[in-house]
mmCIF file of C-alpha atoms in Angstrom:
data_model
loop_
_atom_site.group_PDB
_atom_site.id
_atom_site.type_symbol
_atom_site.label_atom_id
_atom_site.label_comp_id
_atom_site.label_asym_id
_atom_site.label_seq_id
_atom_site.Cartn_x
_atom_site.Cartn_y
_atom_site.Cartn_z
ATOM 1 C CA MET A 271 91.135 -35.371 34.290
ATOM 2 C CA ASN A 272 94.458 -34.604 32.611
ATOM 3 C CA PRO A 273 93.563 -33.300 29.120
ATOM 4 C CA TYR A 274 95.966 -35.686 27.426
ATOM 5 C CA SER A 275 94.372 -38.678 29.158
ATOM 6 C CA ASN A 276 90.953 -37.351 28.148
ATOM 7 C CA PHE A 277 92.070 -36.918 24.526
ATOM 8 C CA LEU A 278 93.463 -40.444 24.506
ATOM 9 C CA GLU A 279 90.290 -41.940 25.987
ATOM 10 C CA ARG A 280 88.041 -40.179 23.476
ATOM 11 C CA GLY A 281 90.103 -41.040 20.402
ATOM 12 C CA TYR A 282 91.596 -37.614 19.699
ATOM 13 C CA VAL A 283 95.243 -38.636 19.505
ATOM 14 C CA ALA A 284 96.994 -39.706 16.308
ATOM 15 C CA GLN A 285 100.562 -38.557 17.061
ATOM 16 C CA CYS A 286 102.305 -36.592 19.787
ATOM 17 C CA THR A 287 105.858 -35.273 19.889
ATOM 18 C CA ASP A 288 106.394 -36.366 23.523
ATOM 19 C CA GLU A 289 103.406 -37.969 25.247
ATOM 20 C CA ALA A 290 104.921 -38.376 28.716
ATOM 21 C CA ALA A 291 106.327 -34.846 28.840
ATOM 22 C CA LEU A 292 103.075 -33.268 27.590
ATOM 23 C CA LYS A 293 101.011 -35.166 30.131
ATOM 24 C CA GLU A 294 103.370 -34.037 32.885
ATOM 25 C CA LEU A 295 103.175 -30.443 31.621
ATOM 26 C CA PHE A 296 99.376 -30.491 31.911
ATOM 27 C CA ASP A 297 99.714 -31.607 35.540
ATOM 28 C CA SER A 298 102.286 -28.977 36.444
ATOM 29 C CA GLU A 299 101.085 -25.710 34.852
ATOM 30 C CA THR A 300 98.367 -23.902 32.917
ATOM 31 C CA VAL A 301 99.095 -24.770 29.304
ATOM 32 C CA LEU A 302 98.345 -22.484 26.364
ATOM 33 C CA GLY A 303 97.588 -24.564 23.272
ATOM 34 C CA TYR A 304 96.639 -23.378 19.819
ATOM 35 C CA ILE A 305 94.909 -24.505 16.649
ATOM 36 C CA GLY A 306 94.764 -22.591 13.374
ATOM 37 C CA PHE A 307 91.560 -22.157 11.364
ATOM 38 C CA ASP A 308 91.663 -21.298 7.663
ATOM 39 C CA PRO A 309 89.348 -18.413 6.685
ATOM 40 C CA THR A 310 88.465 -19.859 3.281
ATOM 41 C CA ALA A 311 84.724 -19.334 3.916
ATOM 42 C CA THR A 312 82.462 -17.370 6.250
ATOM 43 C CA SER A 313 81.736 -20.528 8.236
ATOM 44 C CA LEU A 314 83.552 -23.577 9.525
ATOM 45 C CA HIS A 315 82.072 -27.004 8.834
ATOM 46 C CA VAL A 316 81.696 -30.349 10.570
ATOM 47 C CA GLY A 317 85.267 -31.246 9.620
ATOM 48 C CA SER A 318 86.414 -28.499 12.018
ATOM 49 C CA LEU A 319 84.461 -29.818 15.005
ATOM 50 C CA VAL A 320 87.185 -32.056 16.451
ATOM 51 C CA PRO A 321 89.714 -29.185 16.513
ATOM 52 C CA ILE A 322 87.098 -26.843 18.011
ATOM 53 C CA LEU A 323 85.986 -29.331 20.657
ATOM 54 C CA SER A 324 89.582 -30.154 21.567
ATOM 55 C CA LEU A 325 90.025 -26.501 22.518
ATOM 56 C CA VAL A 326 86.808 -26.669 24.547
ATOM 57 C CA HIS A 327 88.113 -29.762 26.379
ATOM 58 C CA LEU A 328 91.343 -27.862 27.036
ATOM 59 C CA GLN A 329 89.470 -24.908 28.526
ATOM 60 C CA ARG A 330 87.172 -27.105 30.607
ATOM 61 C CA ALA A 331 90.244 -28.715 32.138
ATOM 62 C CA GLY A 332 91.522 -25.311 33.294
ATOM 63 C CA HIS A 333 93.977 -24.602 30.466
ATOM 64 C CA ARG A 334 93.952 -21.774 27.906
ATOM 65 C CA PRO A 335 93.081 -22.247 24.232
ATOM 66 C CA ILE A 336 94.419 -20.006 21.497
ATOM 67 C CA ALA A 337 92.340 -19.868 18.318
ATOM 68 C CA VAL A 338 94.417 -18.585 15.414
ATOM 69 C CA VAL A 339 92.448 -17.335 12.426
ATOM 70 C CA GLY A 340 94.767 -17.683 9.444
ATOM 71 C CA GLY A 341 94.301 -14.322 7.762
ATOM 72 C CA GLY A 342 97.982 -14.383 6.818
ATOM 73 C CA THR A 343 98.526 -18.034 5.905
ATOM 74 C CA GLY A 344 95.131 -17.985 4.155
ATOM 75 C CA MET A 345 96.696 -15.683 1.570
ATOM 76 C CA ILE A 346 98.756 -18.698 0.483
ATOM 77 C CA GLY A 347 96.683 -21.768 1.302
ATOM 78 C CA ASP A 348 97.899 -24.910 3.030
ATOM 79 C CA PRO A 349 98.912 -27.570 0.458
ATOM 80 C CA SER A 350 98.571 -30.373 3.056
ATOM 81 C CA GLY A 351 96.095 -32.978 1.845
ATOM 82 C CA LYS A 352 95.375 -30.989 -1.340
ATOM 83 C CA THR A 353 95.935 -32.240 -4.871
ATOM 84 C CA GLU A 354 95.882 -28.810 -6.492
ATOM 85 C CA MET A 355 96.503 -25.188 -5.634
ATOM 86 C CA ARG A 356 93.675 -23.302 -3.950
ATOM 87 C CA ASN A 357 92.141 -20.241 -5.531
ATOM 88 C CA MET A 358 93.745 -17.068 -4.205
ATOM 89 C CA LEU A 359 91.380 -15.025 -2.052
ATOM 90 C CA THR A 360 91.508 -11.239 -1.892
ATOM 91 C CA LEU A 361 92.508 -9.466 1.307
ATOM 92 C CA GLU A 362 88.964 -8.121 1.624
ATOM 93 C CA VAL A 363 87.386 -11.584 1.370
ATOM 94 C CA LEU A 364 89.902 -13.054 3.836
ATOM 95 C CA ALA A 365 89.211 -10.271 6.326
ATOM 96 C CA GLU A 366 85.450 -10.796 6.019
ATOM 97 C CA ASN A 367 85.799 -14.562 6.451
ATOM 98 C CA ALA A 368 88.173 -14.176 9.395
ATOM 99 C CA LEU A 369 85.715 -11.875 11.168
ATOM 100 C CA ALA A 370 82.858 -14.348 10.653
ATOM 101 C CA ILE A 371 84.936 -17.263 11.966
ATOM 102 C CA LYS A 372 85.943 -15.258 15.032
ATOM 103 C CA GLY A 373 82.266 -14.778 15.808
ATOM 104 C CA GLN A 374 81.552 -18.454 15.252
ATOM 105 C CA LEU A 375 84.341 -19.633 17.549
ATOM 106 C CA SER A 376 82.998 -17.331 20.266
ATOM 107 C CA ARG A 377 79.973 -19.628 20.526
ATOM 108 C CA PHE A 378 82.212 -22.456 21.721
ATOM 109 C CA LEU A 379 84.954 -20.801 23.774
ATOM 110 C CA ASP A 380 84.998 -18.228 26.567
ATOM 111 C CA PHE A 381 87.266 -15.379 25.515
ATOM 112 C CA GLY A 382 88.569 -12.697 27.815
ATOM 113 C CA PRO A 383 91.317 -11.952 30.344
ATOM 114 C CA GLY A 384 92.834 -15.163 31.647
ATOM 115 C CA GLN A 385 90.633 -17.245 29.347
ATOM 116 C CA ALA A 386 90.768 -18.200 25.678
ATOM 117 C CA VAL A 387 92.701 -16.019 23.228
ATOM 118 C CA MET A 388 91.822 -15.297 19.604
ATOM 119 C CA VAL A 389 94.370 -13.840 17.191
ATOM 120 C CA ASN A 390 94.786 -13.359 13.446
ATOM 121 C CA ASN A 391 98.196 -14.354 12.106
ATOM 122 C CA ALA A 392 97.991 -11.612 9.472
ATOM 123 C CA ASP A 393 98.886 -9.262 12.327
ATOM 124 C CA TRP A 394 102.442 -10.607 12.505
ATOM 125 C CA LEU A 395 102.914 -12.275 9.098
ATOM 126 C CA ALA A 396 101.825 -9.387 6.861
ATOM 127 C CA PRO A 397 104.500 -6.936 8.143
ATOM 128 C CA LEU A 398 107.366 -9.429 7.705
ATOM 129 C CA ASN A 399 110.291 -8.296 5.585
ATOM 130 C CA TYR A 400 111.096 -11.041 3.075
ATOM 131 C CA ILE A 401 114.884 -10.725 3.254
ATOM 132 C CA GLU A 402 114.898 -10.642 7.054
ATOM 133 C CA PHE A 403 112.517 -13.600 7.164
ATOM 134 C CA LEU A 404 114.782 -15.701 4.928
ATOM 135 C CA ARG A 405 117.831 -14.743 6.989
ATOM 136 C CA ASP A 406 116.301 -15.225 10.444
ATOM 137 C CA VAL A 407 113.836 -18.055 9.839
ATOM 138 C CA GLY A 408 114.528 -19.677 6.468
ATOM 139 C CA ARG A 409 118.074 -20.646 7.437
ATOM 140 C CA HIS A 410 116.687 -23.094 10.018
ATOM 141 C CA PHE A 411 114.903 -25.171 7.347
ATOM 142 C CA SER A 412 116.403 -27.944 5.272
ATOM 143 C CA VAL A 413 114.990 -28.176 1.742
ATOM 144 C CA ASN A 414 115.732 -31.902 1.816
ATOM 145 C CA ARG A 415 113.483 -32.360 4.858
ATOM 146 C CA MET A 416 110.792 -30.158 3.365
ATOM 147 C CA LEU A 417 110.783 -32.231 0.168
ATOM 148 C CA ALA A 418 110.380 -35.379 2.268
ATOM 149 C CA ALA A 419 107.080 -34.156 3.769
ATOM 150 C CA GLU A 420 104.103 -36.262 2.656
ATOM 151 C CA SER A 421 102.058 -33.220 1.637
ATOM 152 C CA VAL A 422 104.888 -32.021 -0.597
ATOM 153 C CA LYS A 423 105.604 -35.436 -2.122
ATOM 154 C CA LEU A 424 101.889 -35.879 -2.916
ATOM 155 C CA ARG A 425 101.745 -32.594 -4.784
ATOM 156 C CA LEU A 426 105.016 -33.178 -6.643
ATOM 157 C CA GLU A 427 103.461 -36.344 -8.055
ATOM 158 C CA GLN A 428 100.525 -34.361 -9.450
ATOM 159 C CA GLU A 429 100.587 -32.887 -12.924
ATOM 160 C CA GLN A 430 100.130 -29.352 -11.591
ATOM 161 C CA GLY A 431 102.990 -29.760 -9.118
ATOM 162 C CA LEU A 432 103.582 -27.469 -6.145
ATOM 163 C CA SER A 433 103.935 -23.705 -6.446
ATOM 164 C CA PHE A 434 106.797 -21.910 -4.720
ATOM 165 C CA ILE A 435 104.351 -19.891 -2.636
ATOM 166 C CA GLU A 436 102.724 -23.094 -1.292
ATOM 167 C CA PHE A 437 106.151 -24.611 -0.620
ATOM 168 C CA ASN A 438 106.738 -21.752 1.814
ATOM 169 C CA TYR A 439 103.576 -22.489 3.808
ATOM 170 C CA ALA A 440 105.387 -24.758 6.272
ATOM 171 C CA LEU A 441 107.773 -21.920 7.157
ATOM 172 C CA LEU A 442 104.906 -19.571 7.925
ATOM 173 C CA GLN A 443 103.025 -22.079 10.089
ATOM 174 C CA ALA A 444 106.227 -22.901 11.958
ATOM 175 C CA TYR A 445 106.775 -19.175 12.438
ATOM 176 C CA ASP A 446 103.246 -18.897 13.885
ATOM 177 C CA PHE A 447 104.098 -21.461 16.577
ATOM 178 C CA MET A 448 107.401 -19.800 17.381
ATOM 179 C CA HIS A 449 105.765 -16.348 17.522
ATOM 180 C CA LEU A 450 103.016 -17.568 19.866
ATOM 181 C CA ALA A 451 105.577 -19.346 22.063
ATOM 182 C CA LYS A 452 107.603 -16.132 22.250
ATOM 183 C CA THR A 453 104.790 -13.614 22.780
ATOM 184 C CA LEU A 454 102.129 -15.600 24.658
ATOM 185 C CA GLY A 455 104.032 -18.524 26.154
ATOM 186 C CA CYS A 456 102.179 -21.054 23.973
ATOM 187 C CA ARG A 457 103.478 -24.601 24.589
ATOM 188 C CA LEU A 458 101.244 -26.749 22.388
ATOM 189 C CA GLN A 459 99.985 -26.829 18.817
ATOM 190 C CA MET A 460 97.230 -29.233 17.778
ATOM 191 C CA GLY A 461 95.754 -30.052 14.380
ATOM 192 C CA GLY A 462 94.773 -32.767 11.947
ATOM 193 C CA ASN A 463 97.284 -35.508 11.244
ATOM 194 C CA ASP A 464 98.000 -34.008 7.811
ATOM 195 C CA GLN A 465 99.552 -31.097 9.757
ATOM 196 C CA TRP A 466 102.156 -33.263 11.474
ATOM 197 C CA GLY A 467 105.081 -32.061 9.342
ATOM 198 C CA ASN A 468 104.151 -28.389 9.779
ATOM 199 C CA ILE A 469 103.673 -28.805 13.540
ATOM 200 C CA VAL A 470 107.001 -30.598 14.009
ATOM 201 C CA ALA A 471 108.672 -27.811 12.001
ATOM 202 C CA GLY A 472 107.248 -25.313 14.513
ATOM 203 C CA VAL A 473 108.495 -27.387 17.438
ATOM 204 C CA GLU A 474 111.972 -27.441 15.927
ATOM 205 C CA LEU A 475 111.966 -23.733 15.028
ATOM 206 C CA SER A 476 110.944 -22.780 18.597
ATOM 207 C CA ARG A 477 113.811 -24.865 19.945
ATOM 208 C CA ARG A 478 116.336 -23.314 17.556
ATOM 209 C CA MET A 479 115.246 -19.666 17.800
ATOM 210 C CA LEU A 480 113.983 -19.491 21.392
ATOM 211 C CA GLY A 481 115.616 -22.429 23.140
ATOM 212 C CA LYS A 482 112.105 -23.449 24.244
ATOM 213 C CA THR A 483 110.566 -26.904 24.359
ATOM 214 C CA VAL A 484 107.077 -26.936 22.865
ATOM 215 C CA TYR A 485 104.837 -29.828 21.876
ATOM 216 C CA GLY A 486 102.696 -31.013 19.011
ATOM 217 C CA LEU A 487 99.631 -33.245 18.972
ATOM 218 C CA THR A 488 97.595 -34.347 15.956
ATOM 219 C CA PHE A 489 94.106 -35.804 15.596
ATOM 220 C CA PRO A 490 93.182 -38.712 13.313
ATOM 221 C CA LEU A 491 91.931 -37.591 9.917
ATOM 222 C CA LEU A 492 88.270 -38.423 10.203
ATOM 223 C CA THR A 493 86.374 -40.470 7.692
ATOM 224 C CA THR A 494 83.186 -42.431 8.156
ATOM 225 C CA SER A 495 83.260 -46.233 8.240
ATOM 226 C CA THR A 496 82.397 -46.150 4.525
ATOM 227 C CA GLY A 497 85.549 -44.149 3.792
ATOM 228 C CA ALA A 498 83.681 -40.890 3.074
ATOM 229 C CA LYS A 499 85.266 -37.639 4.235
ATOM 230 C CA MET A 500 83.729 -36.380 7.460
ATOM 231 C CA GLY A 501 81.206 -33.587 6.955
ATOM 232 C CA LYS A 502 80.686 -34.181 3.245
ATOM 233 C CA THR A 503 77.319 -35.172 1.782
ATOM 234 C CA ALA A 504 75.839 -35.391 -1.692
ATOM 235 C CA ALA A 505 74.542 -31.850 -1.110
ATOM 236 C CA GLY A 506 78.008 -30.568 -0.127
ATOM 237 C CA ALA A 507 79.638 -29.581 3.156
ATOM 238 C CA VAL A 508 77.724 -29.659 6.450
ATOM 239 C CA TRP A 509 78.282 -26.143 7.778
ATOM 240 C CA LEU A 510 78.152 -24.907 11.364
ATOM 241 C CA ASP A 511 76.277 -21.802 10.181
ATOM 242 C CA ALA A 512 72.504 -22.346 10.255
ATOM 243 C CA GLN A 513 72.170 -20.056 7.217
ATOM 244 C CA ARG A 514 74.232 -22.515 5.172
ATOM 245 C CA THR A 515 73.035 -25.802 6.702
ATOM 246 C CA SER A 516 69.698 -25.613 8.492
ATOM 247 C CA VAL A 517 69.564 -26.834 12.079
ATOM 248 C CA TYR A 518 67.137 -29.563 10.976
ATOM 249 C CA ASP A 519 69.489 -30.797 8.237
ATOM 250 C CA PHE A 520 72.420 -30.588 10.656
ATOM 251 C CA TYR A 521 70.507 -32.748 13.162
ATOM 252 C CA GLN A 522 69.561 -35.217 10.433
ATOM 253 C CA TYR A 523 73.193 -35.528 9.335
ATOM 254 C CA TRP A 524 74.036 -37.028 12.738
ATOM 255 C CA VAL A 525 70.889 -39.178 12.894
ATOM 256 C CA ARG A 526 72.066 -40.797 9.654
ATOM 257 C CA THR A 527 75.372 -41.895 11.230
ATOM 258 C CA THR A 528 76.137 -45.513 10.327
ATOM 259 C CA ASP A 529 75.898 -48.098 13.099
ATOM 260 C CA GLU A 530 79.666 -48.648 12.994
ATOM 261 C CA ASP A 531 80.438 -44.965 13.662
ATOM 262 C CA VAL A 532 78.039 -44.177 16.515
ATOM 263 C CA SER A 533 80.293 -45.122 19.432
ATOM 264 C CA ARG A 534 83.334 -43.332 18.001
ATOM 265 C CA PHE A 535 81.347 -40.191 17.196
ATOM 266 C CA LEU A 536 79.788 -40.046 20.666
ATOM 267 C CA ARG A 537 83.315 -39.893 22.093
ATOM 268 C CA LEU A 538 84.607 -37.333 19.609
ATOM 269 C CA PHE A 539 81.671 -34.995 19.138
ATOM 270 C CA THR A 540 79.867 -34.861 22.497
ATOM 271 C CA PHE A 541 80.741 -33.976 26.073
ATOM 272 C CA LEU A 542 78.782 -36.895 27.502
ATOM 273 C CA PRO A 543 80.585 -38.649 30.371
ATOM 274 C CA MET A 544 82.324 -41.818 29.272
ATOM 275 C CA SER A 545 80.068 -43.844 31.603
ATOM 276 C CA ASP A 546 77.006 -42.648 29.648
ATOM 277 C CA ILE A 547 78.674 -43.429 26.328
ATOM 278 C CA GLU A 548 79.581 -46.908 27.527
ATOM 279 C CA GLU A 549 75.914 -47.469 28.390
ATOM 280 C CA LEU A 550 74.932 -46.453 24.870
ATOM 281 C CA ASP A 551 77.648 -48.763 23.494
ATOM 282 C CA ARG A 552 75.619 -51.701 24.805
ATOM 283 C CA LEU A 553 72.747 -50.944 22.422
ATOM 284 C CA SER A 554 72.525 -52.923 19.221
ATOM 285 C CA GLY A 555 70.225 -53.571 16.305
ATOM 286 C CA ALA A 556 67.168 -51.348 16.114
ATOM 287 C CA ASP A 557 67.969 -49.924 19.563
ATOM 288 C CA LEU A 558 70.958 -48.118 18.028
ATOM 289 C CA ARG A 559 68.457 -45.536 16.792
ATOM 290 C CA GLN A 560 68.323 -44.309 20.382
ATOM 291 C CA ALA A 561 72.101 -43.794 20.446
ATOM 292 C CA LYS A 562 71.960 -41.948 17.109
ATOM 293 C CA ALA A 563 69.217 -39.674 18.445
ATOM 294 C CA VAL A 564 71.360 -38.904 21.509
ATOM 295 C CA LEU A 565 74.358 -38.173 19.261
ATOM 296 C CA ALA A 566 72.314 -35.878 17.007
ATOM 297 C CA PHE A 567 70.786 -33.985 19.932
ATOM 298 C CA GLU A 568 74.072 -33.536 21.807
ATOM 299 C CA VAL A 569 76.059 -32.301 18.792
ATOM 300 C CA THR A 570 73.248 -29.977 17.698
ATOM 301 C CA LYS A 571 73.031 -28.611 21.248
ATOM 302 C CA ILE A 572 76.765 -27.881 21.292
ATOM 303 C CA VAL A 573 76.719 -26.138 17.910
ATOM 304 C CA HIS A 574 73.303 -24.429 17.868
ATOM 305 C CA GLY A 575 72.117 -24.400 21.489
ATOM 306 C CA GLN A 576 69.576 -26.281 23.603
ATOM 307 C CA ALA A 577 66.463 -24.610 22.157
ATOM 308 C CA GLU A 578 67.415 -25.289 18.527
ATOM 309 C CA ALA A 579 68.383 -28.882 19.319
ATOM 310 C CA THR A 580 65.011 -29.459 21.000
ATOM 311 C CA ALA A 581 63.194 -27.935 18.012
ATOM 312 C CA ALA A 582 65.130 -30.118 15.559
ATOM 313 C CA GLN A 583 64.373 -33.187 17.658
ATOM 314 C CA ALA A 584 60.652 -32.320 17.679
ATOM 315 C CA ALA A 585 60.681 -31.684 13.936
ATOM 316 C CA ALA A 586 62.336 -35.050 13.322
ATOM 317 C CA SER A 587 59.707 -36.760 15.464
ATOM 318 C CA ALA A 588 56.968 -35.058 13.434
ATOM 319 C CA ALA A 589 58.547 -36.037 10.115
ATOM 320 C CA PHE A 590 59.392 -39.603 10.992
ATOM 321 C CA GLY A 591 56.264 -40.257 12.997
ATOM 322 C CA SER A 592 53.091 -39.286 11.226
ATOM 323 C CA PRO A 593 53.636 -36.364 8.809
ATOM 324 C CA GLY A 594 51.454 -33.479 9.856
ATOM 325 C CA ALA A 595 51.408 -34.465 13.522
ATOM 326 C CA GLY A 596 53.567 -32.967 16.256
ATOM 327 C CA ASP A 597 55.786 -29.915 16.089
ATOM 328 C CA ALA A 598 57.011 -29.677 12.500
ATOM 329 C CA GLU A 599 58.302 -26.107 12.767
ATOM 330 C CA GLY A 600 61.927 -27.134 12.277
ATOM 331 C CA VAL A 601 61.318 -29.201 9.122
ATOM 332 C CA PRO A 602 62.544 -27.313 6.013
ATOM 333 C CA HIS A 603 59.633 -25.675 4.212
ATOM 334 C CA THR A 604 58.762 -23.633 1.140
ATOM 335 C CA MET A 605 55.830 -21.273 0.720
ATOM 336 C CA VAL A 606 53.839 -21.966 -2.461
ATOM 337 C CA ALA A 607 50.872 -20.069 -3.858
ATOM 338 C CA LYS A 608 47.670 -21.845 -2.831
ATOM 339 C CA ALA A 609 46.129 -21.255 -6.253
ATOM 340 C CA ARG A 610 49.097 -22.950 -7.912
ATOM 341 C CA LEU A 611 48.779 -26.028 -5.705
ATOM 342 C CA ALA A 612 45.005 -26.101 -6.181
ATOM 343 C CA ALA A 613 45.553 -26.192 -9.956
ATOM 344 C CA GLY A 614 48.152 -28.929 -9.602
ATOM 345 C CA VAL A 615 51.931 -28.949 -10.116
ATOM 346 C CA PRO A 616 54.028 -31.693 -11.770
ATOM 347 C CA ALA A 617 55.820 -33.610 -9.043
ATOM 348 C CA PHE A 618 59.315 -33.262 -10.526
ATOM 349 C CA GLN A 619 59.040 -29.456 -10.407
ATOM 350 C CA LEU A 620 58.269 -29.496 -6.691
ATOM 351 C CA PHE A 621 61.108 -31.885 -5.867
ATOM 352 C CA VAL A 622 63.600 -29.693 -7.744
ATOM 353 C CA GLU A 623 62.254 -26.391 -6.389
ATOM 354 C CA THR A 624 62.538 -27.607 -2.792
ATOM 355 C CA GLY A 625 66.066 -28.950 -3.275
ATOM 356 C CA LEU A 626 65.125 -32.569 -2.604
ATOM 357 C CA CYS A 627 66.471 -33.231 -6.103
ATOM 358 C CA LYS A 628 69.085 -31.181 -7.930
ATOM 359 C CA THR A 629 67.777 -31.718 -11.469
ATOM 360 C CA ASN A 630 64.722 -32.923 -13.360
ATOM 361 C CA SER A 631 66.653 -36.059 -14.303
ATOM 362 C CA GLU A 632 67.386 -36.802 -10.642
ATOM 363 C CA ALA A 633 63.695 -36.355 -9.827
ATOM 364 C CA ARG A 634 62.763 -38.718 -12.658
ATOM 365 C CA ARG A 635 65.148 -41.370 -11.283
ATOM 366 C CA LEU A 636 63.830 -40.925 -7.747
ATOM 367 C CA VAL A 637 60.250 -41.537 -8.873
ATOM 368 C CA ALA A 638 61.245 -44.468 -11.103
ATOM 369 C CA GLN A 639 62.991 -46.100 -8.137
ATOM 370 C CA GLY A 640 59.901 -45.693 -5.943
ATOM 371 C CA GLY A 641 61.519 -43.202 -3.576
ATOM 372 C CA ALA A 642 59.287 -40.138 -4.080
ATOM 373 C CA TYR A 643 56.311 -39.565 -1.773
ATOM 374 C CA VAL A 644 53.742 -36.905 -0.991
ATOM 375 C CA GLY A 645 52.539 -37.720 2.510
ATOM 376 C CA GLU A 646 51.998 -41.464 2.489
ATOM 377 C CA THR A 647 51.319 -41.558 -1.259
ATOM 378 C CA ARG A 648 54.096 -42.925 -3.434
ATOM 379 C CA LEU A 649 54.391 -41.198 -6.786
ATOM 380 C CA ASN A 650 54.211 -43.365 -9.888
ATOM 381 C CA ALA A 651 55.153 -40.839 -12.561
ATOM 382 C CA PHE A 652 57.727 -38.063 -12.461
ATOM 383 C CA ASP A 653 55.182 -35.597 -13.897
ATOM 384 C CA GLN A 654 52.310 -36.815 -11.713
ATOM 385 C CA THR A 655 50.152 -33.860 -10.686
ATOM 386 C CA VAL A 656 50.367 -32.900 -7.034
ATOM 387 C CA THR A 657 47.384 -31.008 -5.620
ATOM 388 C CA LEU A 658 46.050 -29.904 -2.256
ATOM 389 C CA ASP A 659 44.086 -33.172 -2.097
ATOM 390 C CA LEU A 660 47.324 -34.759 -0.812
ATOM 391 C CA ALA A 661 47.745 -32.273 2.040
ATOM 392 C CA SER A 662 48.152 -33.610 5.595
ATOM 393 C CA ASP A 663 45.998 -32.665 8.572
ATOM 394 C CA ASP A 664 48.154 -29.562 9.155
ATOM 395 C CA GLY A 665 47.337 -28.280 5.666
ATOM 396 C CA ALA A 666 50.886 -28.823 4.365
ATOM 397 C CA LEU A 667 52.083 -31.062 1.569
ATOM 398 C CA TRP A 668 54.860 -33.291 2.927
ATOM 399 C CA LEU A 669 57.355 -34.269 0.230
ATOM 400 C CA ARG A 670 59.721 -37.128 0.949
ATOM 401 C CA ALA A 671 62.777 -38.290 -1.008
ATOM 402 C CA GLY A 672 63.881 -41.763 0.049
ATOM 403 C CA LYS A 673 63.462 -42.683 3.693
ATOM 404 C CA LYS A 674 64.884 -39.646 5.461
ATOM 405 C CA LYS A 675 64.664 -36.402 3.453
ATOM 406 C CA TYR A 676 61.514 -34.359 4.110
ATOM 407 C CA HIS A 677 60.294 -30.974 2.950
ATOM 408 C CA ARG A 678 57.000 -29.229 3.631
ATOM 409 C CA LEU A 679 55.059 -27.155 1.104
ATOM 410 C CA LEU A 680 52.977 -24.497 2.860
ATOM 411 C CA PRO A 681 50.113 -22.973 0.847
ATOM 412 C CA GLU A 682 49.867 -19.187 1.030
#
C-alpha cells in the first residue's frame, strides 16, 4: 500500500504540505523521509512511538527512513509546545543521550547500506560559522512570519518570554531539512503537529536554497480521550527502556487504555492488519478487555520483543487471576528479609518501599479508601501489621493498590 494511504487509514495524518504530490512521489520513487529525536534523556518514551512507527511503516513499504538524533538542536531545545525554557544540557550529556537513543532506534529500524540512515545533526550544525549562517540562511527568514508561529506566540504570552537562542531553533531545524535534502536526497520531513511551522520553514528553505521541492507531514498531537498527554502517568513518563519502565508496567499501561481509545490506539501503535482491527472494533462492553489485551501484547512485542511480551502477558494473568497461581515472574517484586516479614511490618511501610505509594500519606489514603490489599485481604488500618501468614501458595506476599497495581514481596 502507498505509505500515505496507509498513514491516512491509520490516523497518522494531521497536515501535509501537498497530499496529492506526496502520494504520487511514493508511487514513483524510493522516498527518503526523516524525523528528528531530541536527546534530552537516555531513552525515548511512549510519546515518541508514533514517530518511530511511522518510520517503520515507511521502511516496510520499501522507502528509506532517516532518524536524526538532535545532538546539535538539543543544545538549544525546541520551544514548540513548551511554556518555559528547557534546562541546558552539557555536550557530554547530550552525546551520551544521543548514543543511547541511536541504540534504541536500532531495535525498530534496519540500518545499513540501502536501508535506514541514522545521523546526528551536531555533525553539521556544530561547525557552522555564525556570520556565514546569518548571511546564507538567515536572510531567507522573515521575522514577521517567525513571530506569527503558534509556538512563538505561546511563549511570548508567558511571563518568562522566549529567549533569543530558542527563537533561532526554527532556523536550525529548517537547515537540517535543507542539509538532508542536499546531501542525502531527503524529500520528506515528518513530526508532531506542533512542528508544522518548523517543517514548513524547511520546505521553504529547501526551495529557496536548492530549488528542490520537498514535503512535510505532521501527526496529530496525541492525548487520551480524557485529555491526558499520551505516555504520562501519575508515576511519570512511560519509557521505552525496560530499566526505566519495567516490561510488566509497560504492558499494564496499555491494558489500562480507556474503552474510547482502544480502536484508535490499535491503528496507531500496532502493525495488525486493518481487517483484524476492524474485527476487534466490533467488541463492546466487557469483551473490550480482549481488545485491550491484544493492544498491550502487540505494542509490548514491538518495543520489547515476543518473549518479553509473552512473559508480561503471563504475569498479568497470574496477577489478575488468582495471585500466586500461574507464571508471576514478570510481576514487579522486592526481596525482603524473611525474619523481618515473620516479625511483621506496618502495611504503609511496605506500600511505600515497593513504590505502590509515593508517601506515607498516600498509603494512609489508599487504606482509608479501601484500596489496599495483601492477597485477598483488604487492609483496615494503614499501620496494620503484615506477616508471612498472608503469603500466597507461592510463598510471596502479593500487595495490591486499587484494582490494577500489583507488587510481590519475596522472602529471602
